[in-house]
Coordinates of C-alpha atoms in Angstrom, one line a residue:
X1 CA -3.3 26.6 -34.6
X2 CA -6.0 29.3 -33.2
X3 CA -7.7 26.4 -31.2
X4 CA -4.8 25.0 -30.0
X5 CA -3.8 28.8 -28.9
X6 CA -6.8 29.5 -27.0
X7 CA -6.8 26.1 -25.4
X8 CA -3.5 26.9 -24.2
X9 CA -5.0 30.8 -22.6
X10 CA -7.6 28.6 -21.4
X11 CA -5.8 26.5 -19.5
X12 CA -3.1 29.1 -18.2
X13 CA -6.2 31.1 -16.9
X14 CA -7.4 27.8 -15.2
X15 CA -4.3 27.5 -13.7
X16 CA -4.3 31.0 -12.2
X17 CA -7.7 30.8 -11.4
X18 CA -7.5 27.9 -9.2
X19 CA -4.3 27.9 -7.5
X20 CA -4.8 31.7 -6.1
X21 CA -8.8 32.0 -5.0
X22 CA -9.7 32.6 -2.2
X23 CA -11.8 30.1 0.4
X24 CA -14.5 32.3 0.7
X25 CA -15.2 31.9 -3.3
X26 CA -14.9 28.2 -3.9
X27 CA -18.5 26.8 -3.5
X28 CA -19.3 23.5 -5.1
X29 CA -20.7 24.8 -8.3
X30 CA -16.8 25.9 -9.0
X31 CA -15.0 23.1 -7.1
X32 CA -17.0 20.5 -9.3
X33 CA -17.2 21.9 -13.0
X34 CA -16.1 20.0 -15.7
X35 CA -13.2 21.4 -17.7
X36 CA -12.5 18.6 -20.0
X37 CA -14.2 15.1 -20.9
X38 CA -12.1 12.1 -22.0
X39 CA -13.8 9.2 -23.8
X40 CA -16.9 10.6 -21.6
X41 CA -14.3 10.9 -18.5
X42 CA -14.8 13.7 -16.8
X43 CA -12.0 15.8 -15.5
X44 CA -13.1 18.7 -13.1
X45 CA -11.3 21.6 -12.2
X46 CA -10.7 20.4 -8.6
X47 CA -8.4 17.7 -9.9
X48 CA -7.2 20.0 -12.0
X49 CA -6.4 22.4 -8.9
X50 CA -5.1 19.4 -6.9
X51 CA -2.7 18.0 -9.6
X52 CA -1.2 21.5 -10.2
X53 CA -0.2 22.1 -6.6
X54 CA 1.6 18.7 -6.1
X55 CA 3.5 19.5 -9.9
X56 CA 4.1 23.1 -8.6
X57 CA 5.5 21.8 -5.2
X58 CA 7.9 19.0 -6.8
X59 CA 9.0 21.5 -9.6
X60 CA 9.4 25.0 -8.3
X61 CA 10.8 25.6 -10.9
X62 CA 7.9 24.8 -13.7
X63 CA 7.1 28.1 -15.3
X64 CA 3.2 28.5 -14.4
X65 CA 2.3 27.3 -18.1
X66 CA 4.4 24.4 -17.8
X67 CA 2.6 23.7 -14.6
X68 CA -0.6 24.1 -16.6
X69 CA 0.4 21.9 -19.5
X70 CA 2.0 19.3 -17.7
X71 CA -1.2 18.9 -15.2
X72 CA -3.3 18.8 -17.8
X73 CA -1.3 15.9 -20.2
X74 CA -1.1 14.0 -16.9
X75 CA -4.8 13.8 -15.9
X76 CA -5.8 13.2 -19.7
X77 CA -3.4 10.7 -19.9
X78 CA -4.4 8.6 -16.7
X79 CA -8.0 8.7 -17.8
X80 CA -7.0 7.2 -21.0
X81 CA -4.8 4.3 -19.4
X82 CA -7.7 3.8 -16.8
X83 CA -10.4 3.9 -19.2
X84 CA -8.4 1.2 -22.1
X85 CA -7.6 -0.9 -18.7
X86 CA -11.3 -1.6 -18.0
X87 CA -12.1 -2.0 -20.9
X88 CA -9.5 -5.3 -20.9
X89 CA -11.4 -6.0 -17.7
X90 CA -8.6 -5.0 -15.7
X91 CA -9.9 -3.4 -12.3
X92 CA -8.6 -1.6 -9.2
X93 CA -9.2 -1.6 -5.2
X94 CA -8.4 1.8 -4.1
X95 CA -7.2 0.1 -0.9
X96 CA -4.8 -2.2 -2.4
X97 CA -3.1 0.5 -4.1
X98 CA -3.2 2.4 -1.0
X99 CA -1.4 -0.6 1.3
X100 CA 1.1 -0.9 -2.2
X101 CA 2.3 2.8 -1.7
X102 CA 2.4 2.2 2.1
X103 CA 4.7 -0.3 1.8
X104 CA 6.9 1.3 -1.0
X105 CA 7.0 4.3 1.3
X106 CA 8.0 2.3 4.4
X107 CA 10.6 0.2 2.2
X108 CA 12.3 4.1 2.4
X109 CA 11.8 4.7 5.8
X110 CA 8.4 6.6 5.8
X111 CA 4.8 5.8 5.8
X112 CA 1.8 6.6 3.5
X113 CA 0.0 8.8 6.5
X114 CA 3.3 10.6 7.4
X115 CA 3.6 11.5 3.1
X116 CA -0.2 12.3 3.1
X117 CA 0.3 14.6 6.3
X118 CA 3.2 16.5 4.8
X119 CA 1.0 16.9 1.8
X120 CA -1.9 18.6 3.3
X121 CA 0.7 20.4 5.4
X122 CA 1.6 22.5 1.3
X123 CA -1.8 22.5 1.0
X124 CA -2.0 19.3 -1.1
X125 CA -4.6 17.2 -1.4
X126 CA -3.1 13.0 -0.8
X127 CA -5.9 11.9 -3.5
X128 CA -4.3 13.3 -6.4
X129 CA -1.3 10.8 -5.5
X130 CA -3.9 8.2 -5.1
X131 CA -5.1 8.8 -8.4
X132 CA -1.8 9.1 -10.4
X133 CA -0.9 5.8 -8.3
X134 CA -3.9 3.9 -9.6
X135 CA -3.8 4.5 -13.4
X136 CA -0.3 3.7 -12.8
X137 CA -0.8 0.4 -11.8
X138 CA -3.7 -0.9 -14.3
X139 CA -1.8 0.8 -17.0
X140 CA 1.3 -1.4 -15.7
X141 CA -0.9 -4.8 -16.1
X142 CA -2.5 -3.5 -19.1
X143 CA 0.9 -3.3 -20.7
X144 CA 2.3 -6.2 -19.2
X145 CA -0.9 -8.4 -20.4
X146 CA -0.5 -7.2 -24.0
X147 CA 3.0 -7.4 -24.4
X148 CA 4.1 -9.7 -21.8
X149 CA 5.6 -11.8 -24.5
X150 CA 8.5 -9.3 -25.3
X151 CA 9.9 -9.4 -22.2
X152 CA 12.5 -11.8 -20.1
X153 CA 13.3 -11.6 -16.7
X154 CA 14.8 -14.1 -14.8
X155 CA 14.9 -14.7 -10.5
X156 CA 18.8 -13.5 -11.1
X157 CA 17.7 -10.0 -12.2
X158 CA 14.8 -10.3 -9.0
X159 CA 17.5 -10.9 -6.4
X160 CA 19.7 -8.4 -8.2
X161 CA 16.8 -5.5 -8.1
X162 CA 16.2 -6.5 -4.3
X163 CA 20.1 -5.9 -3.7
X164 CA 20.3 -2.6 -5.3
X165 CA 17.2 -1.6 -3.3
X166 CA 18.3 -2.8 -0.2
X167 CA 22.0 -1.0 -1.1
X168 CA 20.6 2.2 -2.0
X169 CA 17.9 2.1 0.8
X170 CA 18.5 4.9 3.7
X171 CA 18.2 3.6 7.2
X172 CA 17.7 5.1 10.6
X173 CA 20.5 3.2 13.0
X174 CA 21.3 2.9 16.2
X175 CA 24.8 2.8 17.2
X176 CA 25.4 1.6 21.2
X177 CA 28.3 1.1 22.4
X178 CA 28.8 -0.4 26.5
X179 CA 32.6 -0.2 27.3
X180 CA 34.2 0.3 30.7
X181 CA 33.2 -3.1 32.2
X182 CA 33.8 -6.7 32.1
X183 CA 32.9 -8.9 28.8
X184 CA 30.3 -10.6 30.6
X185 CA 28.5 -8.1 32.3
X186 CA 28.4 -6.2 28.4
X187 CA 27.2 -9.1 26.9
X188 CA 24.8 -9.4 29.6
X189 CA 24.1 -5.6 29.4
X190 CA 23.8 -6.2 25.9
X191 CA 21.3 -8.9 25.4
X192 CA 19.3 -7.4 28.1
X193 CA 18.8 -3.7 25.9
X194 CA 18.0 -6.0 23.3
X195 CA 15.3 -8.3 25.1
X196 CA 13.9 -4.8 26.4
X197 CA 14.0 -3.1 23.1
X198 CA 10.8 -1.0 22.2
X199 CA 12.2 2.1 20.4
X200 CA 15.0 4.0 19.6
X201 CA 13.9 7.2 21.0
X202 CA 13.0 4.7 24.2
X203 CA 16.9 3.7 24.7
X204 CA 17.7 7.4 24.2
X205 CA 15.9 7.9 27.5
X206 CA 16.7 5.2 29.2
X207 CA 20.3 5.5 28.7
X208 CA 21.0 8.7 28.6
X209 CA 22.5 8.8 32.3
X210 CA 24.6 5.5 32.0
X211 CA 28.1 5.8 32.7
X212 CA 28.7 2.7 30.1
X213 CA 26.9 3.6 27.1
X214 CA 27.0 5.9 24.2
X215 CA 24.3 6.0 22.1
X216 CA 25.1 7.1 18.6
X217 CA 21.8 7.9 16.2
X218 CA 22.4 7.3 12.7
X219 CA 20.1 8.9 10.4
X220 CA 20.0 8.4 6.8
X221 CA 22.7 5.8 6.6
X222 CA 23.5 3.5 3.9
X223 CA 24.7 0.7 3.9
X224 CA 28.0 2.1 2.7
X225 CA 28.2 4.0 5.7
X226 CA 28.3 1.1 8.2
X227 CA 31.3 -0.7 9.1
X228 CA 31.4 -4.8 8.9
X229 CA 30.3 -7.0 10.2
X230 CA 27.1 -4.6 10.2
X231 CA 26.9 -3.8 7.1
X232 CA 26.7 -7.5 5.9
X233 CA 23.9 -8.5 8.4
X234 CA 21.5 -5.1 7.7
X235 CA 22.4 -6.8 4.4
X236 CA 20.0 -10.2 5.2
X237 CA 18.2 -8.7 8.5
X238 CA 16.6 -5.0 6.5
X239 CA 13.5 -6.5 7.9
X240 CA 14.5 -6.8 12.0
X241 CA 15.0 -4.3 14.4
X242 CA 18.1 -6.0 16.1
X243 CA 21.3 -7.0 14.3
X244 CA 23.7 -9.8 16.0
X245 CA 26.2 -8.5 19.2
X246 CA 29.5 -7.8 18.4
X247 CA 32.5 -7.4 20.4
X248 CA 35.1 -5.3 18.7
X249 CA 38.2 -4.1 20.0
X250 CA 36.7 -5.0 23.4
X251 CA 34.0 -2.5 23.5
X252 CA 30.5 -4.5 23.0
X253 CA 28.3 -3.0 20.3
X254 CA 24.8 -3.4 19.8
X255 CA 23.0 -2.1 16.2
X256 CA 19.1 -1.5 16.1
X257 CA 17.9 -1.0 13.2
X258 CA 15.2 1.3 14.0
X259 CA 12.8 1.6 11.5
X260 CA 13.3 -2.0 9.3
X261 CA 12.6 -2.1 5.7
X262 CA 9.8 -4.1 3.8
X263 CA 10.4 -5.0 0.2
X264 CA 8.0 -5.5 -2.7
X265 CA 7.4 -9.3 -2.8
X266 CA 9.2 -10.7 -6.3
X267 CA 6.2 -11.0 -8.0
X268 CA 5.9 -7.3 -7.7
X269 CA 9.4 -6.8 -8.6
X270 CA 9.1 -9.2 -11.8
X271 CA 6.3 -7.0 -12.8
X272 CA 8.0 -3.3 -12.5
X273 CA 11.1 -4.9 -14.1
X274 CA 8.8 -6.2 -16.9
X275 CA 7.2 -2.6 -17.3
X276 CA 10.6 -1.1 -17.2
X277 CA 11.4 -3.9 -20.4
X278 CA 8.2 -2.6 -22.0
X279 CA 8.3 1.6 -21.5
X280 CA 8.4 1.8 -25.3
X281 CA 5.8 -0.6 -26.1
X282 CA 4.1 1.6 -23.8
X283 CA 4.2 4.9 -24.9
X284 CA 3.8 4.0 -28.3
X285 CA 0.7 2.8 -27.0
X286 CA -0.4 5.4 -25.4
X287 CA 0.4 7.7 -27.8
X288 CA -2.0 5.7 -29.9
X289 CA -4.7 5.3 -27.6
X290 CA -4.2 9.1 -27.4
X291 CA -4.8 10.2 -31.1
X292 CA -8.0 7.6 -31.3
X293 CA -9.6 9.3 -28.2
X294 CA -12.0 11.8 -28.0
X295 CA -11.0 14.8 -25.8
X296 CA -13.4 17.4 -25.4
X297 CA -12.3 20.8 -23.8
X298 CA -15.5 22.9 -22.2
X299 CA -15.3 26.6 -22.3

């Protein structure tokens, strides 16, 4: 009980220590001690520092020891999950895991550079995310490889997971509208915004000035927010920029879909549902890869 008392001062005075100093005192010899060894892994104080400010900055809210606590279970545990990984002879590219955020990121309308530059804009540094990201991902095939057996999905509960991700995806539309002249010239006005199309903020400027077209930005939209037929093709065409010409009540309407979406392929899919089958499995495991570790704190 006293050691686990003073390892908790420790770390509450780590905490403190790191998140408030000053520039001019960090010098490598501080940035790059070792606060705690796992299995032989060491854990430093700059991820320590790093990991606290991305908890802090998702959880305001986090008292400063459960900042502290919480950093601390997190970067023992991802050493643990990497370390049993390898030792299965399951590896990692840094940029693979890098192009798999970028495209979940994109999927919601962002990219990894524009997350990574909001980071560093609170003072976070992108590699801690990195890092989280990769012992999430060998730990994933480490589970899946041991206890692949226990679980069943089928290419009904794939296409299902795509729907719901496509449903609940938020999309930045385009809403144009060309009214106030014939049906053929629209259409022909119409295809010809289309055939032209580079950007939304490109049609903004464009057509700001014309007479016969309203422009409508839709940020954020679902797919419950936009009328039929649209809603049905953004349905099928997430992945395109331009969704089919309509002509309703005899205005012609033209939908851009301005940032499209890009889903996980289904043997991605196959494998989160699998891990989300096999979350127990995996925590018990952890749990007992935990207790059979050795984790050494340094004063």
């Amino acid at each position: 009980m006293i050691y686990l008392y003073y390892k908790k001062i420790a770390l509450v005075f780590i905490f403190f220590f790191m998140i408030y100093i000053t520039a001019s005192q960090t010098n490598a010899q501080i940035i790059s001690k070792i606060i705690v060894l796992v299995n032989g892994t060491p854990i430093t104080q700059t991820d320590f520092q790093d990991r606290a400010k991305f908890i802090q900055s998702a959880n305001p809210n986090l008292k400063n020891n459960q900042v502290s606590d919480q950093t601390i279970n997190e970067l023992i545990n991802e050493a643990i999950k990497i370390s049993a990984a390898e030792e299965t002879g399951i590896t990692y590219s840094e940029e693979v895991v890098r192009a798999n955020l970028d495209n979940q990121l994109r999927s919601q309308g962002t990219s990894l550079e524009d997350y990574s530059n909001l980071l560093e804009s609170k003072f976070i540094n992108p590699k801690t995310v990195i890092a989280q990201r990769i012992a999430a991902e060998v730990w994933q095939q480490y589970i899946i490889q041991k206890y692949r057996r226990l679980a069943d999905i089928t290419q009904e509960d794939i296409q299902a997971h795509k729907k719901s991700l496509i449903f609940n995806a938020s999309f930045h539309l385009q809403h144009i509208k060309i009214s106030s002249l014939s049906i053929s010239k629209s259409f022909e006005l119409a295809e010809n915004i289309i055939n032209n199309f580079e950007s939304c903020a490109k049609n903004l400027s464009l057509y700001k000035d014309n007479l016969n077209i309203t422009i409508e930005d839709m940020l954020d939209a679902k797919l419950s927010d936009v009328l039929e037929p649209f809603a049905t093709f953004l349905e099928v065409k997430y992945d395109k920029f331009t969704l089919p010409i309509q002509n309703i009540n005899n205005d012609i309407i033209v939908m851009i879909n301005c940032a499209p979406k890009k889903l996980p392929s289904d043997f991605q899919i196959e494998n989160e549902l699998i891990g989300k089958q096999l979350e127990f499995f995996g925590e018990k495991e952890l749990r007992n890869l935990r207790q059979d570790s050795i984790i050494d704190f340094k004063n």
